[in-house]
XYZ file of C-alpha atoms in Angstrom:
391
model
C 44.145 140.203 208.697
C 41.648 142.206 206.653
C 44.434 143.541 204.407
C 45.643 140.009 203.708
C 42.142 138.919 202.725
C 41.659 141.969 200.492
C 44.898 141.278 198.633
C 43.852 137.643 198.167
C 40.491 138.711 196.697
C 42.098 141.293 194.423
C 44.654 138.847 193.046
C 41.978 136.176 192.609
C 39.770 138.567 190.655
C 42.678 139.582 188.460
C 43.449 135.967 187.601
C 39.845 134.844 187.138
C 39.229 137.730 184.724
C 41.746 136.225 182.326
C 39.739 134.252 179.711
C 42.650 131.900 178.983
C 42.907 130.825 182.622
C 39.148 130.295 182.932
C 39.087 128.237 179.736
C 41.929 126.086 181.095
C 40.067 125.484 184.368
C 36.905 124.490 182.478
C 38.709 122.303 179.969
C 40.446 120.199 182.620
C 37.294 118.510 184.048
C 35.570 118.477 180.656
C 38.482 116.658 179.004
C 38.739 114.242 181.926
C 35.019 113.492 181.732
C 35.227 112.958 177.965
C 38.276 110.700 178.316
C 36.534 108.681 181.021
C 33.504 108.133 178.775
C 35.726 107.299 175.821
C 37.708 104.642 177.676
C 34.508 102.937 178.775
C 33.571 102.477 175.122
C 37.005 101.431 173.855
C 39.305 98.577 174.762
C 42.434 100.205 176.184
C 43.933 97.194 177.946
C 47.266 95.740 176.878
C 46.630 93.128 174.191
C 48.791 90.171 173.201
C 48.495 87.162 170.902
C 49.367 83.520 171.536
C 49.899 80.948 168.774
C 49.645 77.206 169.450
C 48.924 74.186 167.260
C 46.229 72.644 169.439
C 46.132 69.351 167.527
C 49.779 68.544 168.309
C 50.308 70.380 171.608
C 51.118 68.540 174.845
C 49.149 69.032 178.049
C 51.460 71.762 179.392
C 51.214 73.864 176.221
C 47.404 73.498 176.162
C 47.074 74.409 179.839
C 49.294 77.484 179.404
C 47.305 78.517 176.339
C 43.982 78.210 178.182
C 45.226 80.045 181.286
C 46.408 82.989 179.202
C 43.143 83.257 177.268
C 41.145 83.175 180.517
C 43.191 86.028 182.010
C 40.876 89.053 182.368
C 43.210 91.268 184.364
C 45.160 94.214 182.889
C 46.225 92.130 179.876
C 44.003 90.485 177.268
C 45.409 87.508 175.353
C 43.989 86.356 172.027
C 44.425 82.865 170.601
C 45.808 82.415 167.072
C 45.919 79.373 164.818
C 47.785 81.174 162.034
C 51.357 82.402 162.572
C 51.235 84.862 159.672
C 48.046 86.452 160.979
C 49.657 86.949 164.397
C 52.741 88.574 162.879
C 50.543 90.806 160.711
C 48.571 92.026 163.752
C 51.838 92.864 165.545
C 53.136 94.845 162.548
C 49.849 96.763 162.242
C 49.860 97.295 166.057
C 46.508 95.640 166.602
C 48.238 93.797 169.447
C 51.261 94.771 171.529
C 53.115 91.480 171.499
C 52.939 87.882 170.204
C 54.055 84.491 171.528
C 54.678 81.216 169.694
C 54.258 78.294 172.089
C 56.023 75.062 171.032
C 53.939 71.896 170.721
C 56.304 69.986 173.012
C 56.543 72.670 175.709
C 57.109 70.202 178.567
C 59.940 68.404 176.778
C 61.520 71.703 175.698
C 61.543 73.049 179.251
C 63.018 69.836 180.622
C 65.867 69.963 178.111
C 66.647 73.664 177.697
C 64.805 75.485 180.465
C 63.163 78.751 179.418
C 65.977 79.813 177.060
C 64.931 79.777 173.390
C 61.816 77.765 174.242
C 59.137 80.356 173.463
C 59.418 82.822 170.581
C 58.415 86.395 171.376
C 57.630 88.985 168.683
C 57.125 92.659 169.505
C 57.701 96.078 167.893
C 60.859 98.021 168.905
C 58.840 100.686 170.752
C 56.920 98.218 172.925
C 57.013 99.224 176.604
C 54.919 96.340 177.962
C 56.785 93.255 176.746
C 58.562 92.695 180.092
C 55.292 92.628 181.980
C 53.753 90.348 179.339
C 56.689 87.965 179.659
C 56.011 87.679 183.387
C 52.360 86.882 182.690
C 53.365 84.091 180.310
C 55.952 82.704 182.755
C 53.308 82.760 185.473
C 50.863 80.781 183.319
C 53.517 78.171 182.484
C 54.733 77.704 186.032
C 51.194 76.983 187.301
C 51.228 73.653 185.460
C 54.934 72.997 185.006
C 55.650 73.216 188.726
C 53.370 70.195 189.290
C 55.413 68.164 186.821
C 58.561 69.197 188.683
C 56.922 68.158 191.952
C 55.939 64.770 190.549
C 59.450 64.055 189.303
C 60.961 65.076 192.618
C 58.634 62.853 194.652
C 59.148 59.884 192.348
C 62.913 60.016 192.975
C 62.655 60.191 196.771
C 62.997 56.885 198.640
C 60.671 58.042 201.380
C 57.702 57.618 199.023
C 58.844 54.339 197.474
C 56.415 52.200 199.505
C 53.385 54.166 198.212
C 51.443 53.440 195.059
C 52.339 55.843 192.239
C 48.704 56.538 191.325
C 47.852 57.265 194.946
C 50.813 59.627 195.219
C 49.779 61.472 192.069
C 46.190 61.783 193.285
C 47.237 63.138 196.682
C 49.779 65.508 195.172
C 47.282 66.869 192.667
C 44.678 67.442 195.366
C 47.088 69.316 197.637
C 48.667 71.210 194.774
C 45.308 72.437 193.412
C 44.243 73.458 196.901
C 47.277 75.604 197.621
C 47.416 76.985 194.090
C 43.847 78.309 194.065
C 43.137 79.492 197.610
C 45.674 82.372 197.659
C 47.553 80.785 200.552
C 50.887 82.210 199.443
C 50.512 85.653 197.876
C 48.817 87.477 195.015
C 49.113 90.902 193.413
C 46.145 93.209 192.949
C 46.359 96.589 191.197
C 43.690 99.189 191.884
C 42.411 101.981 194.097
C 40.220 101.119 197.047
C 38.005 103.508 198.960
C 40.416 103.853 201.881
C 43.556 104.363 199.840
C 44.934 100.847 200.249
C 45.373 98.316 197.476
C 43.937 94.984 198.585
C 41.671 92.178 197.521
C 38.584 93.986 198.865
C 39.049 96.995 196.618
C 36.686 97.937 193.839
C 39.018 96.655 191.145
C 36.328 94.398 189.717
C 34.087 97.402 189.127
C 36.876 99.679 187.896
C 39.618 97.669 186.160
C 42.888 99.409 185.455
C 42.783 101.453 182.288
C 46.093 102.498 180.767
C 44.552 105.561 179.131
C 43.494 106.851 182.540
C 46.564 106.098 184.649
C 48.667 109.101 183.423
C 45.954 111.588 184.457
C 47.474 112.196 187.890
C 50.895 112.784 186.399
C 49.578 115.192 183.772
C 47.600 117.116 186.396
C 50.673 117.321 188.620
C 52.701 118.843 185.763
C 49.865 121.288 184.919
C 49.758 122.491 188.527
C 53.521 122.954 188.389
C 53.092 124.980 185.187
C 50.464 127.119 186.946
C 53.009 127.852 189.665
C 55.528 129.002 187.063
C 52.833 131.207 185.509
C 52.296 132.829 188.879
C 56.024 133.459 189.105
C 55.913 135.196 185.705
C 53.096 137.412 187.016
C 55.435 138.469 189.811
C 57.858 139.937 187.255
C 54.996 141.913 185.686
C 53.897 143.252 189.094
C 57.471 144.116 189.967
C 57.871 146.140 186.779
C 54.596 147.940 187.535
C 55.850 148.900 190.997
C 53.165 147.040 192.943
C 55.605 145.666 195.513
C 56.875 149.172 196.271
C 53.452 149.973 197.742
C 53.658 147.234 200.391
C 56.319 146.459 202.963
C 57.124 144.121 205.844
C 55.227 140.875 206.209
C 52.572 142.013 203.740
C 55.230 142.233 201.017
C 56.232 138.589 201.519
C 52.566 137.546 201.660
C 51.723 139.289 198.380
C 54.639 137.597 196.647
C 53.506 134.267 198.104
C 49.909 134.551 196.860
C 51.125 135.636 193.415
C 52.213 132.019 192.939
C 49.736 130.374 195.328
C 46.526 131.635 193.723
C 46.970 130.083 190.228
C 48.245 126.894 191.881
C 45.261 126.872 194.264
C 42.583 127.208 191.569
C 44.311 124.740 189.245
C 44.525 122.334 192.187
C 40.759 122.594 192.758
C 40.088 121.841 189.087
C 42.581 118.951 189.202
C 40.924 117.513 192.304
C 37.618 117.535 190.441
C 39.316 115.751 187.524
C 40.619 113.005 189.815
C 37.132 112.294 191.129
C 35.628 112.420 187.628
C 38.179 109.881 186.381
C 37.181 107.372 189.072
C 40.797 106.765 190.152
C 40.523 108.275 193.598
C 40.735 107.221 197.218
C 38.790 108.851 200.054
C 37.867 112.524 199.833
C 40.048 113.599 202.748
C 43.065 111.680 201.440
C 42.792 113.320 198.019
C 42.011 116.741 199.515
C 44.991 116.888 201.863
C 47.248 115.290 199.266
C 46.323 118.020 196.781
C 46.604 120.769 199.419
C 50.111 119.744 200.454
C 51.172 119.309 196.846
C 49.993 122.853 196.059
C 52.081 124.115 198.983
C 55.057 122.160 197.641
C 54.651 123.605 194.141
C 54.227 127.146 195.527
C 57.415 126.866 197.565
C 59.329 125.316 194.667
C 58.288 127.929 192.073
C 58.729 130.847 194.498
C 62.193 129.704 195.523
C 63.211 129.083 191.923
C 62.107 132.613 191.048
C 64.423 134.001 193.709
C 67.326 131.863 192.522
C 66.949 132.618 188.804
C 68.046 136.152 188.105
C 65.956 137.283 185.137
C 62.450 136.848 183.759
C 63.751 135.282 180.539
C 65.663 132.576 182.402
C 62.627 131.874 184.595
C 60.337 131.660 181.542
C 62.734 129.220 179.858
C 62.764 127.086 183.004
C 59.000 126.454 182.680
C 58.978 124.173 179.590
C 62.306 122.591 180.553
C 61.091 121.653 184.037
C 57.769 120.389 182.667
C 59.495 118.160 180.103
C 61.987 116.844 182.644
C 59.110 116.084 185.026
C 57.302 114.099 182.331
C 60.453 112.066 181.654
C 61.907 111.653 185.158
C 58.683 111.120 187.086
C 56.623 107.998 186.210
C 53.842 109.861 184.380
C 53.485 107.633 181.311
C 56.169 105.069 182.102
C 59.197 104.711 184.367
C 62.156 105.760 182.206
C 64.496 105.299 185.175
C 64.604 101.616 184.179
C 66.699 102.687 181.207
C 68.321 105.814 182.728
C 69.058 105.109 186.435
C 70.215 108.686 187.069
C 66.579 109.826 186.738
C 65.894 108.273 190.144
C 68.026 111.000 191.734
C 66.766 113.797 189.479
C 63.109 113.105 190.261
C 63.725 113.798 193.955
C 64.145 117.489 193.024
C 60.801 117.664 191.178
C 57.417 118.232 192.901
C 55.356 115.893 190.614
C 57.308 112.897 191.890
C 56.048 113.398 195.444
C 52.458 113.746 194.258
C 52.680 110.574 192.156
C 54.431 108.747 194.988
C 51.644 109.658 197.422
C 49.506 106.555 198.048
C 47.512 107.759 201.044
C 49.978 107.071 203.879
C 50.539 109.672 206.591
C 54.303 109.400 206.119
C 54.095 110.344 202.435
C 51.631 113.134 203.209
C 53.876 114.511 205.969
C 56.912 114.262 203.681
C 55.203 116.296 200.972
C 53.910 118.864 203.478
C 57.207 119.282 205.333
C 59.196 119.779 202.122
C 56.643 122.332 200.895
C 56.644 124.286 204.162
C 60.453 124.262 204.321
C 60.661 125.635 200.780
C 58.165 128.390 201.629
C 60.072 129.315 204.812
C 63.324 129.390 202.839
C 61.658 131.602 200.240
C 60.488 134.027 202.954
C 63.951 134.158 204.552
C 65.653 134.884 201.232
C 63.021 137.528 200.438
C 63.625 139.280 203.766
C 67.376 139.242 203.158
C 66.816 140.895 199.771
C 64.545 143.479 201.343
C 67.152 144.405 203.956
C 69.792 144.810 201.282
C 67.492 147.118 199.312
C 66.736 149.204 202.412
C 70.431 149.519 203.148
């Protein structure tokens, strides 16, 4: 056991003496801290504009307009009285999207439904327009559904003996009650202290910030890159004959820690970044999630090193795998919406399992089991290679 510990210390010292690696470890929390402070001073929510002629608008259009402007969730809507100004702000990217509400919204919906009723303007590279559309539909349906209810009740014979004003009063009272007391369902987005997303979370204190959400994905890819760097160190040690000085189980252990050590220290720095960003769950959830992810990355990079024949091929695999991880895994956005095949490709990439981890024991066990299986497979293949060399 003492020999294993000595090798771990020696390899750690070698890595920590590299100025580039130390600078990287220091820059990770510093950049996260700076980004956190920056986002508190800037408005990084999704922003959209809504145009409506308030002097001519019907009650449904006005209600929709007011509901959207009062929305303080992950989207901020701004009211416009000038169409040209709204279009100008979209072109200059001051806002992400713009909506023209018709004055006769109720009549338009009754005649044509939602098709061609509301004009939507957005730049070609907008990634948030689908979510914004759902927000607008949600605001409309809050008021329009009551009109539908009124029309339905008025046509039913069962209510014919009742006074129309009394029916409207009773309907409005019941409708407002069930619309506002969350009796059906609501959606909340945020991180609570126990790892669950619910209405009791601290979302009011820490609203979602779209500049901060990709941090986990970026850290996951950086840890993966650290694992590849450890694999490149193995080639250097192999050329220098270090592995000829050890044999048996110690040989497999030394090759394991060659990848594990840079992953381990980068994981510690990344864990600090997660807590600095404020987007974290409980300490133990984040700790074990990071630990199992580091095991997964170590097994993945070690196994890939055994599969790829030469150092050049392995070095080329580093940027390619990192870029594929950024595209296939939902780091900045989910590109699988446009390229469905990415859903299968991401299952082969470690960052996906880290991003998919939401604190459940099943997800944690899945990440840990896959990592351990990859490490065991790496050890078995290494022993087979050793036996062939000895023969």
